[in-house]
mmCIF file of C-alpha atoms and ligand atoms in Angstrom:
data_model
loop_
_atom_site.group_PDB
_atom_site.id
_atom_site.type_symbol
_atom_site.label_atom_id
_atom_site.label_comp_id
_atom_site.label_asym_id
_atom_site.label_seq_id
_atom_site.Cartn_x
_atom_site.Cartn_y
_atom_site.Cartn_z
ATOM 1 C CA UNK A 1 -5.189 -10.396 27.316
ATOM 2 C CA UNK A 2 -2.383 -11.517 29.931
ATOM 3 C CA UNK A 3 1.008 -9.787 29.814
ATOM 4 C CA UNK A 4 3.233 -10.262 26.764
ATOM 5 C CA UNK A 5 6.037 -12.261 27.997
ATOM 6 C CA UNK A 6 7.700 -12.465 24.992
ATOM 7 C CA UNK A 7 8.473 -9.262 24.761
ATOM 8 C CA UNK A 8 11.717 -8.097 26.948
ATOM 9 C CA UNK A 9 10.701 -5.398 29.653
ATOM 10 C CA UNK A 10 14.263 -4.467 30.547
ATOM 11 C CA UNK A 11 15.739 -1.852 28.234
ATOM 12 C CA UNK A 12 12.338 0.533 27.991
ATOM 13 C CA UNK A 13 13.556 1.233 24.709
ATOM 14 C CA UNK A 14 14.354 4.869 24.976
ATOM 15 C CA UNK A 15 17.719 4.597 24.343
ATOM 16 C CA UNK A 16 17.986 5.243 21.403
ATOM 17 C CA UNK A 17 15.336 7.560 19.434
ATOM 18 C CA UNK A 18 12.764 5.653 18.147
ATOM 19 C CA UNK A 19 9.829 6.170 15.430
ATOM 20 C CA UNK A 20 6.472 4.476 14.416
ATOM 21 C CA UNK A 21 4.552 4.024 11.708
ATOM 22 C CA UNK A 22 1.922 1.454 11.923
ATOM 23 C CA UNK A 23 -0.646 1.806 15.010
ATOM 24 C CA UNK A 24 -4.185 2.196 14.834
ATOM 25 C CA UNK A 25 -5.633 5.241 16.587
ATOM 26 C CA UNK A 26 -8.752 3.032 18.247
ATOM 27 C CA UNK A 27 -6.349 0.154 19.311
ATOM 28 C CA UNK A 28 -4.179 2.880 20.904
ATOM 29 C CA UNK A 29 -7.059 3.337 23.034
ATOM 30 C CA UNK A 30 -6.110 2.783 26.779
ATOM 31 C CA UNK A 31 -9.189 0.576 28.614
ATOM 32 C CA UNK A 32 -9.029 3.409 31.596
ATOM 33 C CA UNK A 33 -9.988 5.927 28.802
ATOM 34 C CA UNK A 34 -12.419 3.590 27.315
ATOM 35 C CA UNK A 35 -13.896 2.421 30.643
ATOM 36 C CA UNK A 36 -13.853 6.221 31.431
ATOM 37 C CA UNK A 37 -15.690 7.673 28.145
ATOM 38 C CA UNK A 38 -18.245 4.721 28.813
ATOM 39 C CA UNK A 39 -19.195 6.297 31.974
ATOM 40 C CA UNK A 40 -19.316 9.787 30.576
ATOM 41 C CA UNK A 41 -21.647 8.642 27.608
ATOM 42 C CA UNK A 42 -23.494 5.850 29.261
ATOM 43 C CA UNK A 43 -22.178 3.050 26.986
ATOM 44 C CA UNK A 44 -21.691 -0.157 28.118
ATOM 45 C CA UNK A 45 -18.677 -1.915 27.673
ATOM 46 C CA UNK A 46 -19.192 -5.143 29.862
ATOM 47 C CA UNK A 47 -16.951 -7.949 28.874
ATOM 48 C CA UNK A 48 -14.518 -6.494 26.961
ATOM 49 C CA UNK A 49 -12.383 -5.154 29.361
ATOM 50 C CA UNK A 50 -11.665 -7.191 32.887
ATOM 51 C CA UNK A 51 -9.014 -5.982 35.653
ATOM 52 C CA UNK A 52 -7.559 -2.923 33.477
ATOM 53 C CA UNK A 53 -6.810 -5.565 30.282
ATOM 54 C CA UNK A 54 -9.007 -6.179 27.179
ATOM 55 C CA UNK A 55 -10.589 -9.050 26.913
ATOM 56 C CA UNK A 56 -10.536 -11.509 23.640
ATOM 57 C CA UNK A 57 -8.594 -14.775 22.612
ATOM 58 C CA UNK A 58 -8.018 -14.819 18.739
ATOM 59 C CA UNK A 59 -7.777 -12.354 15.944
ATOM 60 C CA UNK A 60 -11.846 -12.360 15.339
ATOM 61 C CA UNK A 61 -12.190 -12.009 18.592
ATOM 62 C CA UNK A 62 -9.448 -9.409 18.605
ATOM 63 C CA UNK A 63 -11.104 -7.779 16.133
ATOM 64 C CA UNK A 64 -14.767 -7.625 17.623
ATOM 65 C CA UNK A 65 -13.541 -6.044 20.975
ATOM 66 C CA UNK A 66 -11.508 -3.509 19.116
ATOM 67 C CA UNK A 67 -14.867 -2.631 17.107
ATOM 68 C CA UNK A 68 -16.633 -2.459 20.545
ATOM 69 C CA UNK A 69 -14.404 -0.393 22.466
ATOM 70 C CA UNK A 70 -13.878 2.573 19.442
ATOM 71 C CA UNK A 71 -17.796 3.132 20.120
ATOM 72 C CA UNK A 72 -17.138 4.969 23.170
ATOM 73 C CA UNK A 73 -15.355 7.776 21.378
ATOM 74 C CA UNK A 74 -18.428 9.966 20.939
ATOM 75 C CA UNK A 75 -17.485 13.396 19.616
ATOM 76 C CA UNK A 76 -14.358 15.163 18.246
ATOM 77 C CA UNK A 77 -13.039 16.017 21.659
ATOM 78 C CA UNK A 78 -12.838 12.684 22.758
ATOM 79 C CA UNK A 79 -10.725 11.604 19.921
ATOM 80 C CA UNK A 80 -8.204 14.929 20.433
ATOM 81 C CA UNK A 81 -7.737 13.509 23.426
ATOM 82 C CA UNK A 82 -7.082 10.135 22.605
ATOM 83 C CA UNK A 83 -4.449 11.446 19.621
ATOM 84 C CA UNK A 84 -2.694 13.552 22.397
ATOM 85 C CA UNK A 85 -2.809 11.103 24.683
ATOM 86 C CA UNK A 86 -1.186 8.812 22.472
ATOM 87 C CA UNK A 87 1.476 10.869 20.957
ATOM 88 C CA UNK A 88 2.024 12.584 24.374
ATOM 89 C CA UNK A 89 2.869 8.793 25.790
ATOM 90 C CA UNK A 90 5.077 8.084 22.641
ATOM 91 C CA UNK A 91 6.924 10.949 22.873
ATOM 92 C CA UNK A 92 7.880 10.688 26.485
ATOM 93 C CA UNK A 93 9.174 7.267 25.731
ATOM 94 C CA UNK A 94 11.929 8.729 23.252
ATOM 95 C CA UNK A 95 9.775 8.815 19.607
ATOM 96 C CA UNK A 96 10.398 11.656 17.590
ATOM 97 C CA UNK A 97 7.472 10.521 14.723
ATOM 98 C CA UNK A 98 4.835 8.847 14.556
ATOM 99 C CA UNK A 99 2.059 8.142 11.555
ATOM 100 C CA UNK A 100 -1.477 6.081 12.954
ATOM 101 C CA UNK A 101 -4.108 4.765 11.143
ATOM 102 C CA UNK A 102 -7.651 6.889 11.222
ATOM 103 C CA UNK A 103 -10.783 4.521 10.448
ATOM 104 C CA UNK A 104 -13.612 6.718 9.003
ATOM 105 C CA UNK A 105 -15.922 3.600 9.412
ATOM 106 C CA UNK A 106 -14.928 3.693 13.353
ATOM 107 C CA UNK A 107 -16.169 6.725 13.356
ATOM 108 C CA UNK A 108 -19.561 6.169 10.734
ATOM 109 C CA UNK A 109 -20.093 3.278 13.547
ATOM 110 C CA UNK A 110 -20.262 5.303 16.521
ATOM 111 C CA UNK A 111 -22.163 7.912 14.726
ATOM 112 C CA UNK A 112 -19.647 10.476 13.839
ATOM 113 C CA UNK A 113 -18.941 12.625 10.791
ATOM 114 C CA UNK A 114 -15.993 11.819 9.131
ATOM 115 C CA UNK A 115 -14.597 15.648 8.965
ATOM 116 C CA UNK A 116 -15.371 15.702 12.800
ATOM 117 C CA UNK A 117 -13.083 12.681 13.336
ATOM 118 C CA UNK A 118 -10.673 14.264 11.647
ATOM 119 C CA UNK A 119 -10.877 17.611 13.037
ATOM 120 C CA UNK A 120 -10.774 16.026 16.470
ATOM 121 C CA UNK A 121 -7.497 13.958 15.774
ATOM 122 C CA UNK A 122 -5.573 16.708 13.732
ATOM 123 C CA UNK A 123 -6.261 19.356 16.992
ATOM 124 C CA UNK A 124 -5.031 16.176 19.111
ATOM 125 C CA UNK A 125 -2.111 15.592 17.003
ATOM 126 C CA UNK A 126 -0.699 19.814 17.276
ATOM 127 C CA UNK A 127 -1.479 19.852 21.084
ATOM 128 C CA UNK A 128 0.839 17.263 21.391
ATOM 129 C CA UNK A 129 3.274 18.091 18.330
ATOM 130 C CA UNK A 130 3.085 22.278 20.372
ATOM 131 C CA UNK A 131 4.136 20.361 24.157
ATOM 132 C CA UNK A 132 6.347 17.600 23.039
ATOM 133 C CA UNK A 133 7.371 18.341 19.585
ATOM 134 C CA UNK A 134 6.533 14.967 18.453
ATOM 135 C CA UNK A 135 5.941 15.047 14.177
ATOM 136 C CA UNK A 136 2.827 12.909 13.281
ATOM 137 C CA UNK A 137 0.909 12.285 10.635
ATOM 138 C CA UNK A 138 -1.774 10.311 10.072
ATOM 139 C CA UNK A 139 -3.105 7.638 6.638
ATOM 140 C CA UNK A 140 -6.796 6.882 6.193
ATOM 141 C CA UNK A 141 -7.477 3.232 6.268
ATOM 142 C CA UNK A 142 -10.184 1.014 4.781
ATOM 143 C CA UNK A 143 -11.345 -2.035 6.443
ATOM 144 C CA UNK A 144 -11.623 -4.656 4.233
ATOM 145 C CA UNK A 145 -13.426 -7.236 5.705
ATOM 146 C CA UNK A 146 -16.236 -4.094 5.464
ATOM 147 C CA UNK A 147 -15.817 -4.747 1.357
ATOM 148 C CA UNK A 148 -14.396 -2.811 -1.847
ATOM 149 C CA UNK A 149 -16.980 -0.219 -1.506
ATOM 150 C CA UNK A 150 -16.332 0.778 2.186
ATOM 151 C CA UNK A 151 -12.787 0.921 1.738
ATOM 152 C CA UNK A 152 -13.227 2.642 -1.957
ATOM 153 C CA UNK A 153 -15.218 5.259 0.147
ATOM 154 C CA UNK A 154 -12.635 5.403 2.603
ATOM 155 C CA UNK A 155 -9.855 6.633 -0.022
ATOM 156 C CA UNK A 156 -12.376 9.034 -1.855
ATOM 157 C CA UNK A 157 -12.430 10.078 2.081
ATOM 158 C CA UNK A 158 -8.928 10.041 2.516
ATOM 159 C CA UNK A 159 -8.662 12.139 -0.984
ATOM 160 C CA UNK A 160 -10.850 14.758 -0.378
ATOM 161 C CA UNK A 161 -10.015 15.685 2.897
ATOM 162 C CA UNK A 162 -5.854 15.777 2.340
ATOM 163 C CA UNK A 163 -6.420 18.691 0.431
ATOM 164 C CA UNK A 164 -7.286 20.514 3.473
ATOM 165 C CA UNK A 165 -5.856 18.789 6.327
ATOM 166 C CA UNK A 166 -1.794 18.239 5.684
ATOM 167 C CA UNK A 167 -1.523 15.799 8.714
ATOM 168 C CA UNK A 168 -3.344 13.663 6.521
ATOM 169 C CA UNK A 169 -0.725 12.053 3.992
ATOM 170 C CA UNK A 170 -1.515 8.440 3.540
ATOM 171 C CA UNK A 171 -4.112 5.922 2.845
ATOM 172 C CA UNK A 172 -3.964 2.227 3.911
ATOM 173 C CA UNK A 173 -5.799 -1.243 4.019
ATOM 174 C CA UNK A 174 -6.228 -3.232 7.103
ATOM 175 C CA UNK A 175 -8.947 -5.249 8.735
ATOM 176 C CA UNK A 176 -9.049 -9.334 8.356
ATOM 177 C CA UNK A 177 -6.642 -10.470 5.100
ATOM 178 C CA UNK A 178 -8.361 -13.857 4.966
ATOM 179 C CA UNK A 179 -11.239 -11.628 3.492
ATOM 180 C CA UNK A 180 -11.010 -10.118 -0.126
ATOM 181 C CA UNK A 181 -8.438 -10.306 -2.556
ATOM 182 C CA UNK A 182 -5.846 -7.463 -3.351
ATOM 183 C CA UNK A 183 -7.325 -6.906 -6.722
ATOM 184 C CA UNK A 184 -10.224 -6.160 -5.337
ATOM 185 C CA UNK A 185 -8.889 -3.059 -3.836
ATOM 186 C CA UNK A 186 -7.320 -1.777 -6.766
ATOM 187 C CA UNK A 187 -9.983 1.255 -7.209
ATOM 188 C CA UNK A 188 -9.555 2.330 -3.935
ATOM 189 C CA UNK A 189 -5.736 3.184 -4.137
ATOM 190 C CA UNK A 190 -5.629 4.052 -7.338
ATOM 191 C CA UNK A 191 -7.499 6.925 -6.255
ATOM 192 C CA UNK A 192 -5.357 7.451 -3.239
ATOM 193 C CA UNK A 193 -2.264 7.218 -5.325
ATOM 194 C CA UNK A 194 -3.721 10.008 -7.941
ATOM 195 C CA UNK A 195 -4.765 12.299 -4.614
ATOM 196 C CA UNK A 196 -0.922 12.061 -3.822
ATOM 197 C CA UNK A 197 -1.518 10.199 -0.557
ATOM 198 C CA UNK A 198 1.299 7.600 0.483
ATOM 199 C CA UNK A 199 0.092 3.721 0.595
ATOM 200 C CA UNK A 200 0.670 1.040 2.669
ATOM 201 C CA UNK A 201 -1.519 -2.200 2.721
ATOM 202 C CA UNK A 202 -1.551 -4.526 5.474
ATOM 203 C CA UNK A 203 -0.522 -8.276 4.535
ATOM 204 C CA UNK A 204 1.052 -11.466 5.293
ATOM 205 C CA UNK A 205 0.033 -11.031 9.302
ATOM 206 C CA UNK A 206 -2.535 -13.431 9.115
ATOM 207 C CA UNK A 207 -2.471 -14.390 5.406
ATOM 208 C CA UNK A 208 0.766 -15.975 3.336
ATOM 209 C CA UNK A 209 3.339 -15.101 1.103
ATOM 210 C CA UNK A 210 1.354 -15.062 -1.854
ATOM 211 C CA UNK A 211 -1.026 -12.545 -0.410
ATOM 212 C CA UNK A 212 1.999 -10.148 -0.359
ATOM 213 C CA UNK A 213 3.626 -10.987 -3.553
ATOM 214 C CA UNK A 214 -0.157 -10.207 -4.656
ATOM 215 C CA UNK A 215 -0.788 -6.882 -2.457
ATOM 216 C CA UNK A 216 2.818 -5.250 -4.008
ATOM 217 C CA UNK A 217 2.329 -6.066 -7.342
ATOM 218 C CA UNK A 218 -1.323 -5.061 -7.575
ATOM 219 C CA UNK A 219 -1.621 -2.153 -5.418
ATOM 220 C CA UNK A 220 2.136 -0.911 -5.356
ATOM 221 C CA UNK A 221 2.279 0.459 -2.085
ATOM 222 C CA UNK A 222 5.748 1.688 -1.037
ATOM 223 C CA UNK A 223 5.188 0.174 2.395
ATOM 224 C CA UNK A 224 3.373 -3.106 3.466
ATOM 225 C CA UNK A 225 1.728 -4.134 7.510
ATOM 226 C CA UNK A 226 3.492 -6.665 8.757
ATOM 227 C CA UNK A 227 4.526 -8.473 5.723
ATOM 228 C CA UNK A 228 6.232 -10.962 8.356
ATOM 229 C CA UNK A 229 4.528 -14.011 6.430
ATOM 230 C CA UNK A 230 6.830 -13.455 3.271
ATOM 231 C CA UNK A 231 9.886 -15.411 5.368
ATOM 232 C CA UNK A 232 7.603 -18.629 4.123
ATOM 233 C CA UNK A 233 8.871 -17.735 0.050
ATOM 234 C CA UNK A 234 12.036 -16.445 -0.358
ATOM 235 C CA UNK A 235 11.747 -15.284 -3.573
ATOM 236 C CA UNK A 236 8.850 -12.777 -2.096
ATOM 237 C CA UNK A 237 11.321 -11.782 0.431
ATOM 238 C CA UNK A 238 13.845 -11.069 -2.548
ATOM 239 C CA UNK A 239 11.368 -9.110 -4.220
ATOM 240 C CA UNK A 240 10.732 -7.081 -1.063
ATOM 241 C CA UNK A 241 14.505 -6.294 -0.676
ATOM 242 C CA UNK A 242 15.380 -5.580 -4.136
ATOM 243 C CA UNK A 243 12.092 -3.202 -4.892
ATOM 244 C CA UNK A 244 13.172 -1.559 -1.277
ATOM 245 C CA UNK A 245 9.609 -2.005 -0.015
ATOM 246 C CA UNK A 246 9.535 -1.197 3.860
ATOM 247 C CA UNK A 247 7.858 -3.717 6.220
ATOM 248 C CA UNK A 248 6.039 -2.125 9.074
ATOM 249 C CA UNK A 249 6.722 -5.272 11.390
ATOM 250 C CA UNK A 250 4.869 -5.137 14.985
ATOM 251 C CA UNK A 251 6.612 -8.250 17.147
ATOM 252 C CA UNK A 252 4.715 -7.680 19.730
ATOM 253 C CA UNK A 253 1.558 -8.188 17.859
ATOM 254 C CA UNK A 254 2.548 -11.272 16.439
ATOM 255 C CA UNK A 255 3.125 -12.813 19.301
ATOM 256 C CA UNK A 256 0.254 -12.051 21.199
ATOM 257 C CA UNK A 257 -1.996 -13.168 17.941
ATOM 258 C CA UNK A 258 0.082 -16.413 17.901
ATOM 259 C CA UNK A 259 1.135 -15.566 14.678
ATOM 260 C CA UNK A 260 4.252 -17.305 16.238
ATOM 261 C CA UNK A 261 4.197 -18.914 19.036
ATOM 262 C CA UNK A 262 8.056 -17.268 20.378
ATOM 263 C CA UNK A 263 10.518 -14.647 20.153
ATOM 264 C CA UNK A 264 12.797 -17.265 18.508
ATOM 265 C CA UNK A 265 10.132 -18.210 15.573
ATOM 266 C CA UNK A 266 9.679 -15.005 14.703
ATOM 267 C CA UNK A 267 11.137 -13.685 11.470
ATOM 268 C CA UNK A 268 12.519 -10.104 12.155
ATOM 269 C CA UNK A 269 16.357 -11.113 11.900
ATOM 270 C CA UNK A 270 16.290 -13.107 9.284
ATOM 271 C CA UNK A 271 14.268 -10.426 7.215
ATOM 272 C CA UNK A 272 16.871 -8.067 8.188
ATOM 273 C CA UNK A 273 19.529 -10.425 6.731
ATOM 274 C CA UNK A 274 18.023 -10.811 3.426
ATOM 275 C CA UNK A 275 18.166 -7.364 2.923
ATOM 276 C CA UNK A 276 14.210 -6.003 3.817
ATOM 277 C CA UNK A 277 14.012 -2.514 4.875
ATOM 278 C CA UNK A 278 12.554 -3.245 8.574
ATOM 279 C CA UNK A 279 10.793 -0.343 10.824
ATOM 280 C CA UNK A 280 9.183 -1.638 14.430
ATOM 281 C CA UNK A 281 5.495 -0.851 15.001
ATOM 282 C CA UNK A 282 2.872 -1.653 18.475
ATOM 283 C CA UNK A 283 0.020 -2.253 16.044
ATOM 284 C CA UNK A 284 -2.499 -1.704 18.424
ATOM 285 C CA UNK A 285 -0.207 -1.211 21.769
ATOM 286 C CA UNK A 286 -2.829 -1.749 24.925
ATOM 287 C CA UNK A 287 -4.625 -4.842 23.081
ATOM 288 C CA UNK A 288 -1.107 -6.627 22.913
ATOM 289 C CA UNK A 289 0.469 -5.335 26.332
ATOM 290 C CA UNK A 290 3.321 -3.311 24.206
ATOM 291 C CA UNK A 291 3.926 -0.396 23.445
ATOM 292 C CA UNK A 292 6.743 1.355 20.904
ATOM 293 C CA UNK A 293 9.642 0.727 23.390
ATOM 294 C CA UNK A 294 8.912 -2.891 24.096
ATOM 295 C CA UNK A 295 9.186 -3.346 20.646
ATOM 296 C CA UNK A 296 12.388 -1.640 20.364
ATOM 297 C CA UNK A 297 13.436 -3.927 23.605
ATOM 298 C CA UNK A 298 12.160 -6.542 21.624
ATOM 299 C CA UNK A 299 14.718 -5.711 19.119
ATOM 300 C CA UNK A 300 17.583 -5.893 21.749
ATOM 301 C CA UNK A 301 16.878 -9.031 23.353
ATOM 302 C CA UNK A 302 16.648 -10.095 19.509
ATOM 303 C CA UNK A 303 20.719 -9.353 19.238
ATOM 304 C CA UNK A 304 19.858 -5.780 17.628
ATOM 305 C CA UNK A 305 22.764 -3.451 18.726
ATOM 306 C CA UNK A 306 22.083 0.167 19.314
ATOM 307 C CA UNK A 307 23.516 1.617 16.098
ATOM 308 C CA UNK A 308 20.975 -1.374 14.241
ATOM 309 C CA UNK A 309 17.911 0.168 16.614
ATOM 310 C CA UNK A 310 18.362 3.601 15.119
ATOM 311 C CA UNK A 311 18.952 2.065 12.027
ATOM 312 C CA UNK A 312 15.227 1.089 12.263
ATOM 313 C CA UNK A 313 14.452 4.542 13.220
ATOM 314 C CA UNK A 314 16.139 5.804 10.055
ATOM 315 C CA UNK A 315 14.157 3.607 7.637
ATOM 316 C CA UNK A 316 10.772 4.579 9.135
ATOM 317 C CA UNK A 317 11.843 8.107 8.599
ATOM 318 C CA UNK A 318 13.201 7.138 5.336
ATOM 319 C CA UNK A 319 9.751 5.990 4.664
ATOM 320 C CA UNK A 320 7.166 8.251 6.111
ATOM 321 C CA UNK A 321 4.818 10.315 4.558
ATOM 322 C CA UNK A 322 6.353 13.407 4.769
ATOM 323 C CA UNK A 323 7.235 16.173 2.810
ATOM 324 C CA UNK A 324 11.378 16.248 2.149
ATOM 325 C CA UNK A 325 11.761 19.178 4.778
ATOM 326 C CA UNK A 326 10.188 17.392 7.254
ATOM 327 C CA UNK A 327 12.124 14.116 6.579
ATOM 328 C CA UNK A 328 15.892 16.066 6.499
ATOM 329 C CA UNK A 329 14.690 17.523 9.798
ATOM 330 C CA UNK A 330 14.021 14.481 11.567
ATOM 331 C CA UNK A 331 17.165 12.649 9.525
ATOM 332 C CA UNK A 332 19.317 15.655 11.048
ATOM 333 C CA UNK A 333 17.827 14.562 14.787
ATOM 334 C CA UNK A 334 18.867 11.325 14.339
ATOM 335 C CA UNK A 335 22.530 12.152 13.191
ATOM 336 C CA UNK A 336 22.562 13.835 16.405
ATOM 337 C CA UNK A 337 21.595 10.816 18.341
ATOM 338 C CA UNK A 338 23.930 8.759 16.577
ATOM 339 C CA UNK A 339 27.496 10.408 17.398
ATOM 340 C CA UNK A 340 25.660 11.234 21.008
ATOM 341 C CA UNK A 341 25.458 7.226 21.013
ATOM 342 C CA UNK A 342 28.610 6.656 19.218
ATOM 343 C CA UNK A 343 26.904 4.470 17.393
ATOM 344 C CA UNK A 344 26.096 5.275 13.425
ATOM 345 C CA UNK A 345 22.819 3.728 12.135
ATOM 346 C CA UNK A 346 23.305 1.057 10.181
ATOM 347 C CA UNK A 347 20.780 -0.052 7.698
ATOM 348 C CA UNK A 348 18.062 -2.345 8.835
HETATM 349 N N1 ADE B 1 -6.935 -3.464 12.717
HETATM 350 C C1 ADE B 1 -6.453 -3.234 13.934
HETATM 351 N N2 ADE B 1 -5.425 -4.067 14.213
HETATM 352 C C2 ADE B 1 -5.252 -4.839 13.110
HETATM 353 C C3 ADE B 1 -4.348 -5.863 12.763
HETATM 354 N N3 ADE B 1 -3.399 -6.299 13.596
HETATM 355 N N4 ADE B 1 -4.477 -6.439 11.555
HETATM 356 C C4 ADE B 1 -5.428 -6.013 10.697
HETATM 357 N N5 ADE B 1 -6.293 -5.041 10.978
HETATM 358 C C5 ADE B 1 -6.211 -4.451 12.167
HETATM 359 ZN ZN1 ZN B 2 -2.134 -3.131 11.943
#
């Protein structure tokens, strides 16, 4: 994958606090630390990744490298160090939260427990919540290209396991959209909605409008991936506004995915100005040469003024998975920011 030259470089985001809430935790995966846990576990990796960059050239492609490079993570230290690693990065860059997406079927496929995946992630996330103070949290997802019963298994998973491990507040749906209708996933969050868990359901990336009119009304998830694809039907963008349903909308990803084929095709401003509550995302931040701050850059070079950044900030907090103490704490950092900046968030 060559560099991302849509996305502006110059502002490094960091200016004003910033917050994520859709990456996955295996396409957050750095090829040094892939090429690196090869070597220590004898796996080969050849072809996927060539001078320091993954290699593919469409989303199934895309899709098959990602599968290929989350087999290197071996054991539940390897994946604490991939969570730390991550959030350690993140925070550095100026995020003060961040939620990724855990795939029990990564794990199944490189012959790991479940509970050991997510014992190794959770110790990842407090070593780097204890040195940076970064929140995270993390949501279960099911892949659905895998089928109804993988990712029905993934949110009995997702269920059992939240009752025990309180980083774990949310369960979600990504893989390939083209596969699968929403109905057929209708099992799976209705018993992540009865565990409690938060939902969010990946669609209209790589699918149309009617694929997110369908995923809201079906599986009612209070946030959707992407979502960018609603632009084509404005009444499913009215919808979106007026039930308040937050779009977890990765730029960078787009664009690299040819989703569209510019900065100035894609959608994010004129989502904003029908009223969508917008948050900025990396997706999967080494496949697609971003990372959070390139997004928020992103956002800049798009016309978004500071007080509108944090105002992204705000509705990601606004919409995380948290527990209301956790959310007024992180609200009350960004007040902070915000008369530090002279600049009050404005919605987004
Ligand atoms: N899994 C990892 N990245 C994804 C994406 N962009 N869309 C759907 N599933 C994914
Ligand atoms: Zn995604």
């Amino acid at each position: 994958m060559a560099a991302n030259p849509a996305l502006a470089r110059a502002g490094r985001g960091g200016e004003v606090p910033m917050a994520e809430l859709h990456c996955h935790i295996e396409g957050a995966a750095r090829p040094a630390l892939v090429l690196e846990l090869a070597g220590k576990h004898g796996i080969d990796v050849g072809g996927i990744i060539r001078d320091g960059a993954y290699v593919w050239h469409d989303f199934t492609s895309f899709l098959a490298v990602y599968d290929r490079a989350s087999l290197v993570f071996r054991d539940a230290a390897d994946y604490a160090r991939l969570a730390e690693d991550h959030l350690t990065v993140l925070a550095r860059s100026g995020a003060v939260y961040a939620e990724f997406f855990i795939s029990p079927d990564h794990a199944a496929g490189a012959g790991m427990p479940g509970k050991a995946y997510l014992a190794g992630l959770a110790d990842g996330v407090r070593r780097a919540t204890s040195t940076t103070g970064i929140e995270a949290r993390m949501i279960v997802v099911g892949v659905r290209h895998l089928g109804a019963d993988r990712v029905e298994a993934a949110a009995r998973f997702a269920a059992a396991n939240a009752v025990h491990e309180p980083l774990l507040t949310g369960f979600g749906l990504a893989g390939d959209e083209r596969i699968e209708r929403p109905q057929d996933f209708a099992r799976a969050f209705d018993i992540a909605r009865d565990a409690g868990l938060g939902l969010t359901a990946h669609a209209g990336e790589f699918d149309g409008a009617e694929n997110v009119r369908e995923t809201a009304r079906i599986l009612k998830p209070s946030r959707i991936g992407h979502g960018v694809r609603a632009i084509e039907a404005p009444d499913v963008v009215r919808m979106l506004a007026d039930k308040g349903i937050v779009l977890e909308i990765c730029p960078g990803s787009n664009l690299a995915l040819g989703v569209y084929p510019d900065a100035a095709s894609h959608p994010l401003r004129r989502l904003v100005e029908a009223g969508c509550r917008v948050t900025l995302n990396a997706d999967d931040p080494p496949f697609f040469d971003t990372d959070l701050a390139a997004e928020y850059d992103f956002a800049a070079a798009a016309g978004f003024g500071p007080g509108e950044r944090l105002g992204f900030t705000r509705n990601a907090i606004e919409a995380a998975f948290v527990d209301g103490a956790t959310r007024q704490h992180l609200l009350d950092r960004l007040v902070v920011s915000a008369i530090a900046l002279g600049a009050p968030p404005s919605s987004g």
